[in-house]
């Protein structure tokens, strides 16, 4: 590799600046062409035609880079672009498709000598600008908006910048340490070793921290006031790296010591982002826990007061009904008074059954380990009974394997919307029955809700965002989908079978 700092002091700043502007303009033109091409591919093409289009431009781009420089530089540029794309594919923090990876490959692949003047101004720190714009534009084209994924983009920018910069430094440093060796062979060995080490490190990050990173990204979705800072942090790092060498360039101070310290400074700044991420989200976790504890204090205490009172009343009521039942049962069986028999079987007996049914529901609720979930379900069952709806509750869980697996507040919001819709629909049907089932195994917990449908609903169907309730209503299912979309381990399946609407929320 040629070190431009060896002759940098003999080149005027004006000529370097004009040359840098021209180089950036050339790359920007290539960047724009590739971005528009792949955006059109994603939007207008499908099937085999799309697959062919995804391959054509990268093949032409690789040929262009090959013809624009010597083989050694081409191998270096292609290896770097493949390494960046491969690491992004290994981490899988963003839902990229094949065309997105091909776009990233094209945006990060360019002739190594393209930025000669720019390197004289700011060293090889322009590499961070390439990674920043390539990653964010690819994510924008892939997902249309970055809302809910800014943390993933920020984290990937840090990891890819570290990896690419260390790869770049290794390929510059190793040949200079062994000047008498075969430079081409030594470069190939360095490239293969660097790709192997950095890819292995990426696999380790994926294996050890993938779930935690997804959870952190979810917190970014949940706390959008935090998430908006991530692109600012990325841009700040980029701006800092772009300016860090300018004073030395202007003052013509390209000595070997400075050139040795600058990479160390850049790597230190990048590594410092990792504990910063941990600190930031520890604060977010604390806020999340504080919110939940406050919710528990406000809701759970009142729930237990009501539950304790209800249990005492029901126990006394059951005792009284048993005495009445046995006393009047004997009297009715021995009496020929038909009115008395009708009163017993139409009034007393159904009342006793309802009381027993409520007691059974409470006993089944107690199988659920989560106090918050018990309180919530007790409230919804009571609301259904107030509408004269019969509720069947089936809880079949193993407490040692039970986990909510998603934020408890989000879970109760999802189930609350589903149950509110169910109660509202069932209340229109005489003798309507709601069935609620909770089951789990070692990997999955399922919440199943079944309710009958009116003839009108059967004819019109159930659609998100559509309602007959009037303006400002009917957004419940849209909110449910937004909440579920934040959790890759949650899915809601719905179906209609014999005029019964079945909703099954599966959380793994």
Coordinates of C-alpha atoms in Angstrom, one line a residue:
X1 CA 0.0 0.0 0.0
X2 CA 1.2 3.5 -0.8
X3 CA 1.4 5.9 2.2
X4 CA 0.4 9.3 0.8
X5 CA 1.8 11.0 3.9
X6 CA 5.3 10.3 2.6
X7 CA 4.8 13.1 0.0
X8 CA 1.7 14.8 1.5
X9 CA 3.7 18.0 2.7
X10 CA 4.7 18.8 -1.0
X11 CA 1.0 19.0 -2.1
X12 CA -0.9 22.2 -1.6
X13 CA -4.1 22.1 0.6
X14 CA -6.1 23.7 -2.2
X15 CA -5.3 21.0 -4.7
X16 CA -6.0 18.3 -2.1
X17 CA -9.3 19.9 -1.3
X18 CA -10.4 20.2 -4.9
X19 CA -9.3 16.7 -5.6
X20 CA -11.2 15.4 -2.6
X21 CA -14.4 17.1 -3.7
X22 CA -14.0 15.5 -7.1
X23 CA -13.4 12.0 -5.6
X24 CA -16.4 12.4 -3.3
X25 CA -18.6 13.5 -6.2
X26 CA -17.6 10.4 -8.2
X27 CA -18.4 8.1 -5.3
X28 CA -21.7 9.9 -4.7
X29 CA -22.7 9.4 -8.3
X30 CA -22.0 5.6 -8.0
X31 CA -23.8 5.6 -4.6
X32 CA -26.9 7.2 -6.1
X33 CA -27.0 4.9 -9.1
X34 CA -26.8 1.8 -7.0
X35 CA -29.4 3.0 -4.5
X36 CA -31.9 4.0 -7.1
X37 CA -31.3 0.7 -8.9
X38 CA -32.0 -1.5 -5.9
X39 CA -34.9 0.6 -4.8
X40 CA -36.5 0.0 -8.2
X41 CA -35.7 -3.7 -8.0
X42 CA -37.4 -4.0 -4.6
X43 CA -40.4 -2.0 -5.7
X44 CA -41.2 -3.2 -9.2
X45 CA -39.7 -6.7 -9.8
X46 CA -40.6 -10.1 -8.5
X47 CA -39.6 -13.8 -9.0
X48 CA -36.8 -14.8 -11.3
X49 CA -36.6 -11.4 -12.9
X50 CA -35.9 -9.9 -9.5
X51 CA -33.2 -12.5 -8.7
X52 CA -31.5 -11.8 -12.0
X53 CA -31.6 -8.0 -11.4
X54 CA -30.1 -8.5 -8.0
X55 CA -27.0 -10.2 -9.5
X56 CA -26.5 -8.0 -12.6
X57 CA -25.5 -4.7 -11.0
X58 CA -23.1 -6.2 -8.4
X59 CA -21.4 -8.2 -11.2
X60 CA -20.9 -5.1 -13.3
X61 CA -19.7 -3.1 -10.3
X62 CA -17.2 -5.8 -9.4
X63 CA -15.9 -5.7 -13.0
X64 CA -15.6 -1.9 -12.9
X65 CA -13.6 -2.0 -9.6
X66 CA -11.4 -4.8 -11.1
X67 CA -10.6 -2.8 -14.2
X68 CA -10.0 0.5 -12.3
X69 CA -6.9 -0.7 -10.4
X70 CA -4.3 -3.3 -9.9
X71 CA -5.2 -6.8 -8.8
X72 CA -3.8 -6.4 -5.3
X73 CA -5.9 -3.3 -4.6
X74 CA -9.0 -5.1 -6.1
X75 CA -8.6 -8.1 -3.8
X76 CA -8.3 -5.7 -0.8
X77 CA -11.4 -3.7 -1.7
X78 CA -13.5 -6.8 -2.5
X79 CA -12.4 -8.6 0.7
X80 CA -13.4 -5.5 2.8
X81 CA -16.8 -5.2 1.1
X82 CA -17.5 -9.0 1.6
X83 CA -16.3 -8.8 5.2
X84 CA -18.7 -5.9 6.0
X85 CA -21.7 -7.6 4.2
X86 CA -20.9 -11.0 5.9
X87 CA -20.8 -9.5 9.4
X88 CA -24.1 -7.8 8.8
X89 CA -25.6 -11.1 7.7
X90 CA -24.2 -12.9 10.7
X91 CA -25.6 -10.5 13.3
X92 CA -29.1 -10.4 11.7
X93 CA -30.2 -7.4 13.7
X94 CA -32.0 -5.9 10.7
X95 CA -34.6 -7.7 8.5
X96 CA -32.5 -7.5 5.3
X97 CA -33.3 -9.5 2.2
X98 CA -30.8 -10.7 -0.5
X99 CA -31.1 -7.5 -2.5
X100 CA -30.3 -5.4 0.6
X101 CA -27.0 -7.3 1.2
X102 CA -26.1 -6.9 -2.5
X103 CA -26.8 -3.2 -2.3
X104 CA -24.5 -2.9 0.8
X105 CA -21.8 -4.9 -1.1
X106 CA -22.0 -2.4 -4.0
X107 CA -21.9 0.7 -1.8
X108 CA -18.8 -0.5 0.2
X109 CA -16.9 -1.8 -2.9
X110 CA -14.9 0.9 -4.7
X111 CA -11.4 1.3 -6.2
X112 CA -9.0 1.7 -3.4
X113 CA -7.2 4.6 -5.2
X114 CA -10.5 6.5 -5.6
X115 CA -9.9 8.5 -2.3
X116 CA -6.2 9.3 -2.7
X117 CA -6.7 13.1 -2.2
X118 CA -9.2 12.6 0.6
X119 CA -6.7 10.3 2.3
X120 CA -4.1 13.0 2.3
X121 CA -6.6 15.3 4.0
X122 CA -8.1 13.1 6.7
X123 CA -6.2 9.8 6.4
X124 CA -8.3 6.7 6.0
X125 CA -11.0 8.1 8.2
X126 CA -13.3 8.6 5.2
X127 CA -14.0 4.9 5.6
X128 CA -16.3 5.7 8.5
X129 CA -18.3 8.0 6.2
X130 CA -18.7 5.3 3.7
X131 CA -19.9 2.8 6.3
X132 CA -22.3 5.4 7.9
X133 CA -24.1 6.3 4.7
X134 CA -24.0 2.8 3.2
X135 CA -25.6 1.2 6.3
X136 CA -28.2 3.9 6.9
X137 CA -29.3 4.2 3.3
X138 CA -29.5 0.4 2.9
X139 CA -31.6 0.1 6.0
X140 CA -33.8 3.0 4.8
X141 CA -34.4 1.4 1.4
X142 CA -35.0 -2.0 3.0
X143 CA -37.5 -1.0 5.7
X144 CA -38.8 2.3 4.3
X145 CA -38.3 3.9 7.8
X146 CA -35.8 3.4 10.6
X147 CA -38.3 4.0 13.5
X148 CA -37.8 1.2 16.0
X149 CA -34.4 0.1 14.5
X150 CA -32.2 3.1 15.3
X151 CA -30.4 1.2 18.0
X152 CA -29.6 -1.7 15.7
X153 CA -28.2 0.7 13.1
X154 CA -26.1 2.5 15.7
X155 CA -24.7 -0.7 17.1
X156 CA -24.0 -2.1 13.6
X157 CA -22.2 1.1 12.7
X158 CA -20.0 0.8 15.7
X159 CA -19.2 -2.9 15.1
X160 CA -18.7 -2.5 11.3
X161 CA -16.5 0.6 11.8
X162 CA -14.3 -1.2 14.3
X163 CA -14.0 -4.2 12.1
X164 CA -13.4 -2.4 8.9
X165 CA -10.8 0.0 10.4
X166 CA -8.9 -2.8 12.1
X167 CA -9.0 -4.7 8.8
X168 CA -7.6 -1.6 7.0
X169 CA -4.9 -1.0 9.6
X170 CA -3.8 -4.6 9.5
X171 CA -3.4 -4.6 5.7
X172 CA -1.3 -1.4 6.0
X173 CA 0.7 -2.4 9.0
X174 CA 1.7 -6.0 8.3
X175 CA 3.5 -5.3 4.9
X176 CA 5.4 -2.4 6.4
X177 CA 6.7 -4.7 9.2
X178 CA 8.0 -7.3 6.7
X179 CA 9.3 -5.2 3.8
X180 CA 11.5 -7.9 2.3
X181 CA 8.7 -10.5 2.0
X182 CA 6.6 -11.2 -1.1
X183 CA 4.1 -8.3 -0.7
X184 CA 1.3 -10.0 -2.7
X185 CA 1.5 -13.3 -0.8
X186 CA 1.8 -11.5 2.5
X187 CA -1.2 -9.3 1.7
X188 CA -3.3 -12.3 0.9
X189 CA -2.3 -14.0 4.1
X190 CA -3.1 -10.9 6.1
X191 CA -6.5 -10.5 4.4
X192 CA -7.5 -14.1 5.0
X193 CA -6.4 -14.0 8.6
X194 CA -8.2 -10.7 9.3
X195 CA -11.4 -12.0 7.7
X196 CA -11.3 -15.2 9.7
X197 CA -10.6 -13.4 13.0
X198 CA -13.2 -10.7 12.5
X199 CA -15.8 -13.1 11.3
X200 CA -15.2 -15.4 14.3
X201 CA -15.6 -12.4 16.6
X202 CA -18.9 -11.5 14.9
X203 CA -20.1 -15.1 15.4
X204 CA -19.3 -14.8 19.1
X205 CA -21.2 -11.6 19.4
X206 CA -24.2 -13.3 17.7
X207 CA -24.0 -16.4 19.9
X208 CA -23.5 -14.6 23.2
X209 CA -25.4 -11.3 22.9
X210 CA -28.0 -11.7 20.1
X211 CA -31.1 -11.9 22.4
X212 CA -29.8 -9.1 24.6
X213 CA -29.3 -6.9 21.5
X214 CA -32.8 -7.6 20.3
X215 CA -34.1 -6.6 23.7
X216 CA -32.1 -3.4 23.7
X217 CA -33.5 -2.6 20.2
X218 CA -37.0 -3.3 21.6
X219 CA -36.4 -0.8 24.4
X220 CA -35.4 1.7 21.7
X221 CA -38.8 1.1 20.1
X222 CA -40.6 1.5 23.4
X223 CA -38.8 4.6 24.6
X224 CA -38.7 6.7 21.4
X225 CA -37.3 9.7 23.3
X226 CA -34.2 7.6 23.8
X227 CA -34.1 6.1 20.3
X228 CA -34.0 9.5 18.5
X229 CA -30.5 10.1 19.9
X230 CA -28.9 7.1 18.2
X231 CA -28.6 8.6 14.7
X232 CA -27.2 11.7 16.4
X233 CA -24.6 9.7 18.2
X234 CA -23.6 8.0 14.9
X235 CA -23.4 11.3 13.1
X236 CA -21.4 12.8 15.9
X237 CA -18.8 10.0 15.8
X238 CA -18.6 10.4 12.0
X239 CA -18.2 14.2 12.3
X240 CA -15.5 13.8 14.9
X241 CA -13.5 11.3 12.8
X242 CA -13.8 13.4 9.7
X243 CA -12.3 16.5 11.5
X244 CA -9.8 14.8 13.8
X245 CA -6.9 14.9 11.2
X246 CA -7.7 18.3 9.6
X247 CA -5.6 20.5 11.9
X248 CA -2.6 18.2 11.4
X249 CA -3.1 18.4 7.6
X250 CA -3.4 22.2 7.6
X251 CA -0.2 22.5 9.8
X252 CA 1.7 20.0 7.7
X253 CA 2.4 17.8 10.8
X254 CA 2.2 14.3 9.3
X255 CA 4.9 12.7 11.4
X256 CA 5.1 9.1 12.3
X257 CA 4.1 9.5 15.9
X258 CA 0.9 11.3 15.1
X259 CA 0.1 8.7 12.4
X260 CA 0.5 6.0 15.1
X261 CA -1.6 7.7 17.8
X262 CA -4.5 8.6 15.6
X263 CA -5.7 5.0 14.9
X264 CA -5.4 4.3 18.6
X265 CA -7.5 7.3 19.4
X266 CA -10.2 6.3 16.8
X267 CA -10.3 2.7 18.1
X268 CA -10.6 4.0 21.6
X269 CA -13.5 6.2 20.7
X270 CA -15.3 3.3 19.1
X271 CA -14.7 0.9 21.9
X272 CA -15.9 3.5 24.4
X273 CA -19.3 3.4 22.8
X274 CA -19.9 -0.2 24.1
X275 CA -19.9 0.7 27.8
X276 CA -21.9 3.8 26.9
X277 CA -24.6 1.6 25.4
X278 CA -24.7 -0.6 28.5
X279 CA -25.0 2.5 30.7
X280 CA -27.7 4.1 28.6
X281 CA -29.9 1.0 28.7
X282 CA -29.3 0.2 32.3
X283 CA -31.1 3.5 32.9
X284 CA -33.8 2.5 30.5
X285 CA -34.2 -0.9 32.3
X286 CA -34.4 1.0 35.6
X287 CA -37.1 3.2 34.3
X288 CA -39.0 0.2 33.0
X289 CA -38.8 -1.6 36.3
X290 CA -39.8 1.6 38.2
X291 CA -42.9 2.0 36.0
X292 CA -43.8 -1.6 36.5
X293 CA -43.4 -1.4 40.3
X294 CA -45.6 1.7 40.5
X295 CA -48.2 -0.1 38.4
X296 CA -48.0 -3.0 40.7
X297 CA -48.5 -0.8 43.8
X298 CA -51.5 0.9 42.3
X299 CA -53.2 -2.0 40.7
X300 CA -52.2 -5.1 42.6
X301 CA -53.0 -3.8 46.1
X302 CA -56.5 -2.8 45.2
X303 CA -56.9 -6.2 43.4
X304 CA -56.0 -8.2 46.5
X305 CA -58.3 -6.1 48.7
X306 CA -61.2 -6.8 46.3
X307 CA -60.2 -10.4 45.9
X308 CA -60.0 -11.0 49.6
X309 CA -63.4 -9.4 50.2
X310 CA -64.9 -11.4 47.3
X311 CA -63.5 -14.7 48.6
X312 CA -65.0 -14.1 52.1
X313 CA -68.3 -13.1 50.6
X314 CA -68.4 -16.2 48.3
X315 CA -67.4 -18.6 51.1
X316 CA -70.2 -17.2 53.3
X317 CA -72.6 -17.3 50.4
X318 CA -71.7 -20.9 49.5
X319 CA -72.3 -21.9 53.1
X320 CA -75.7 -20.3 53.2
X321 CA -76.7 -21.7 49.9
X322 CA -75.7 -25.2 50.9
X323 CA -77.9 -24.9 54.0
X324 CA -80.7 -23.5 51.9
X325 CA -80.2 -26.1 49.2
X326 CA -80.3 -29.1 51.6
X327 CA -83.2 -27.7 53.7
X328 CA -85.4 -26.8 50.8
X329 CA -84.3 -29.8 48.8
X330 CA -85.7 -32.1 51.4
X331 CA -88.9 -30.0 51.7
X332 CA -89.4 -29.8 47.9
X333 CA -88.9 -33.5 47.4
X334 CA -91.5 -34.2 50.0
X335 CA -94.0 -31.5 48.9
X336 CA -96.5 -31.6 46.1
X337 CA -96.4 -27.8 45.7
X338 CA -95.4 -27.3 42.1
X339 CA -94.8 -23.6 42.6
X340 CA -92.3 -24.3 45.3
X341 CA -90.4 -26.8 43.1
X342 CA -90.3 -24.2 40.3
X343 CA -89.0 -21.6 42.6
X344 CA -86.2 -23.9 43.8
X345 CA -85.1 -25.1 40.4
X346 CA -85.4 -21.7 38.6
X347 CA -84.0 -19.4 41.3
X348 CA -82.1 -21.1 44.1
X349 CA -80.3 -23.8 42.1
X350 CA -79.0 -21.4 39.2
X351 CA -77.8 -19.0 41.9
X352 CA -75.9 -21.7 43.7
X353 CA -74.3 -22.8 40.4
X354 CA -73.2 -19.3 39.5
X355 CA -71.5 -18.9 42.9
X356 CA -69.8 -22.2 42.5
X357 CA -68.7 -21.3 39.0
X358 CA -67.2 -18.0 40.2
X359 CA -65.3 -19.9 42.9
X360 CA -63.9 -22.3 40.4
X361 CA -62.8 -19.4 38.2
X362 CA -60.9 -17.9 41.0
X363 CA -59.2 -21.2 41.9
X364 CA -58.1 -21.6 38.3
X365 CA -56.7 -18.1 38.3
X366 CA -54.5 -18.9 41.2
X367 CA -52.7 -21.4 39.0
X368 CA -51.1 -18.5 37.2
X369 CA -47.8 -17.5 38.8
X370 CA -47.8 -13.9 37.7
X371 CA -49.7 -11.7 40.2
X372 CA -50.2 -8.9 37.7
X373 CA -51.7 -11.3 35.1
X374 CA -54.0 -12.8 37.7
X375 CA -55.3 -9.3 38.7
X376 CA -55.8 -8.3 35.1
X377 CA -57.8 -11.5 34.2
X378 CA -59.9 -11.3 37.3
X379 CA -60.9 -7.7 36.3
X380 CA -61.8 -8.7 32.8
X381 CA -63.8 -11.8 33.9
X382 CA -65.7 -9.6 36.3
X383 CA -66.5 -7.1 33.5
X384 CA -67.8 -10.0 31.3
X385 CA -70.0 -11.3 34.1
X386 CA -71.4 -7.8 34.6
X387 CA -72.7 -8.0 31.0
X388 CA -74.4 -11.4 31.8
X389 CA -71.8 -13.3 29.9
X390 CA -70.7 -16.8 31.0
X391 CA -66.9 -17.2 31.1
X392 CA -65.2 -20.6 30.9
X393 CA -61.5 -20.4 32.0
X394 CA -59.1 -23.3 31.3
X395 CA -55.6 -22.9 32.8
X396 CA -53.2 -25.8 32.0
X397 CA -49.7 -24.6 32.8
X398 CA -46.6 -25.8 34.6
X399 CA -45.5 -22.9 36.9
X400 CA -41.8 -23.8 36.6
X401 CA -41.9 -23.2 32.9
X402 CA -44.3 -20.2 32.9
X403 CA -42.8 -16.9 31.7
X404 CA -44.6 -13.9 30.3
X405 CA -41.6 -13.6 27.9
X406 CA -42.6 -10.1 26.9
X407 CA -43.2 -6.9 28.9
X408 CA -46.1 -7.5 31.3
X409 CA -47.6 -4.1 30.6
X410 CA -47.6 -4.8 26.8
X411 CA -49.0 -8.2 27.4
X412 CA -51.9 -6.9 29.4
X413 CA -52.6 -4.2 26.8
X414 CA -52.7 -6.8 24.1
X415 CA -55.0 -9.2 26.0
X416 CA -57.1 -6.2 27.2
X417 CA -57.9 -5.1 23.7
X418 CA -58.7 -8.6 22.6
X419 CA -60.9 -9.3 25.6
X420 CA -62.7 -5.9 25.4
X421 CA -63.6 -6.7 21.7
X422 CA -64.7 -10.2 22.8
X423 CA -66.9 -8.9 25.6
X424 CA -68.4 -6.3 23.4
X425 CA -69.3 -8.8 20.6
X426 CA -70.5 -11.5 23.0
X427 CA -72.8 -9.1 24.9
X428 CA -74.9 -8.8 21.7
X429 CA -75.6 -12.6 21.7
X430 CA -78.1 -14.1 24.2
X431 CA -76.5 -16.7 26.5
X432 CA -73.1 -15.9 25.0
X433 CA -70.1 -17.7 26.3
X434 CA -66.5 -16.6 26.3
X435 CA -63.8 -19.3 26.5
X436 CA -60.3 -18.3 27.8
X437 CA -57.5 -20.8 27.7
X438 CA -53.9 -20.4 29.0
X439 CA -51.5 -23.2 28.2
X440 CA -47.7 -23.5 28.2
X441 CA -44.8 -25.9 27.6
X442 CA -41.1 -25.6 28.0
X443 CA -40.8 -23.2 25.0
X444 CA -44.2 -21.5 24.4
X445 CA -47.1 -20.0 26.3
X446 CA -50.5 -19.6 24.5
X447 CA -53.4 -17.4 25.3
X448 CA -56.6 -18.6 23.5
X449 CA -59.8 -16.6 23.4
X450 CA -63.0 -17.9 21.8
X451 CA -66.3 -16.0 21.4
X452 CA -69.4 -16.3 19.3
X453 CA -70.0 -13.8 16.5
X454 CA -73.2 -12.0 15.5
X455 CA -74.6 -12.6 12.1
X456 CA -73.5 -9.1 10.9
X457 CA -69.9 -9.7 12.0
X458 CA -69.9 -13.1 10.2
X459 CA -71.0 -11.4 7.0
X460 CA -68.6 -8.4 7.2
X461 CA -65.7 -10.1 8.7
X462 CA -63.1 -8.7 11.2
X463 CA -60.6 -6.3 9.8
X464 CA -57.9 -4.1 11.4
X465 CA -58.9 -0.4 11.5
X466 CA -62.5 -1.0 10.4
X467 CA -65.4 -0.5 12.8
X468 CA -69.1 0.4 13.0
X469 CA -68.5 2.2 16.3
X470 CA -68.0 5.6 14.8
X471 CA -65.0 8.0 14.3
X472 CA -62.1 7.6 16.6
X473 CA -62.9 3.9 17.4
X474 CA -61.8 0.6 15.9
X475 CA -58.0 1.1 16.3
X476 CA -57.6 -1.7 18.9
X477 CA -56.4 -4.4 16.5
X478 CA -54.0 -1.9 14.9
X479 CA -52.5 -1.2 18.3
X480 CA -52.3 -4.9 19.0
X481 CA -50.3 -5.5 15.8
X482 CA -48.0 -2.5 16.6
X483 CA -47.3 -4.0 20.0
X484 CA -46.7 -7.5 18.7
X485 CA -44.4 -6.3 16.0
X486 CA -42.0 -5.2 18.7
X487 CA -41.5 -8.8 19.8
X488 CA -40.1 -11.3 17.3
X489 CA -41.1 -14.1 19.7
X490 CA -44.8 -13.3 19.7
X491 CA -47.4 -14.0 17.0
X492 CA -51.2 -13.6 17.0
X493 CA -53.2 -16.2 14.9
X494 CA -56.9 -15.7 14.3
X495 CA -59.6 -17.8 12.6
X496 CA -63.4 -18.2 12.4
X497 CA -64.8 -21.7 12.8
X498 CA -68.6 -22.4 12.9
X499 CA -69.5 -18.8 13.9
X500 CA -66.9 -18.8 16.6
X501 CA -64.0 -16.4 16.5
X502 CA -60.7 -17.8 17.8
X503 CA -57.7 -15.7 18.7
X504 CA -54.5 -17.4 19.8
X505 CA -51.5 -15.4 21.1
X506 CA -48.4 -17.5 21.1
X507 CA -45.3 -16.3 22.9
X508 CA -42.1 -18.3 22.7

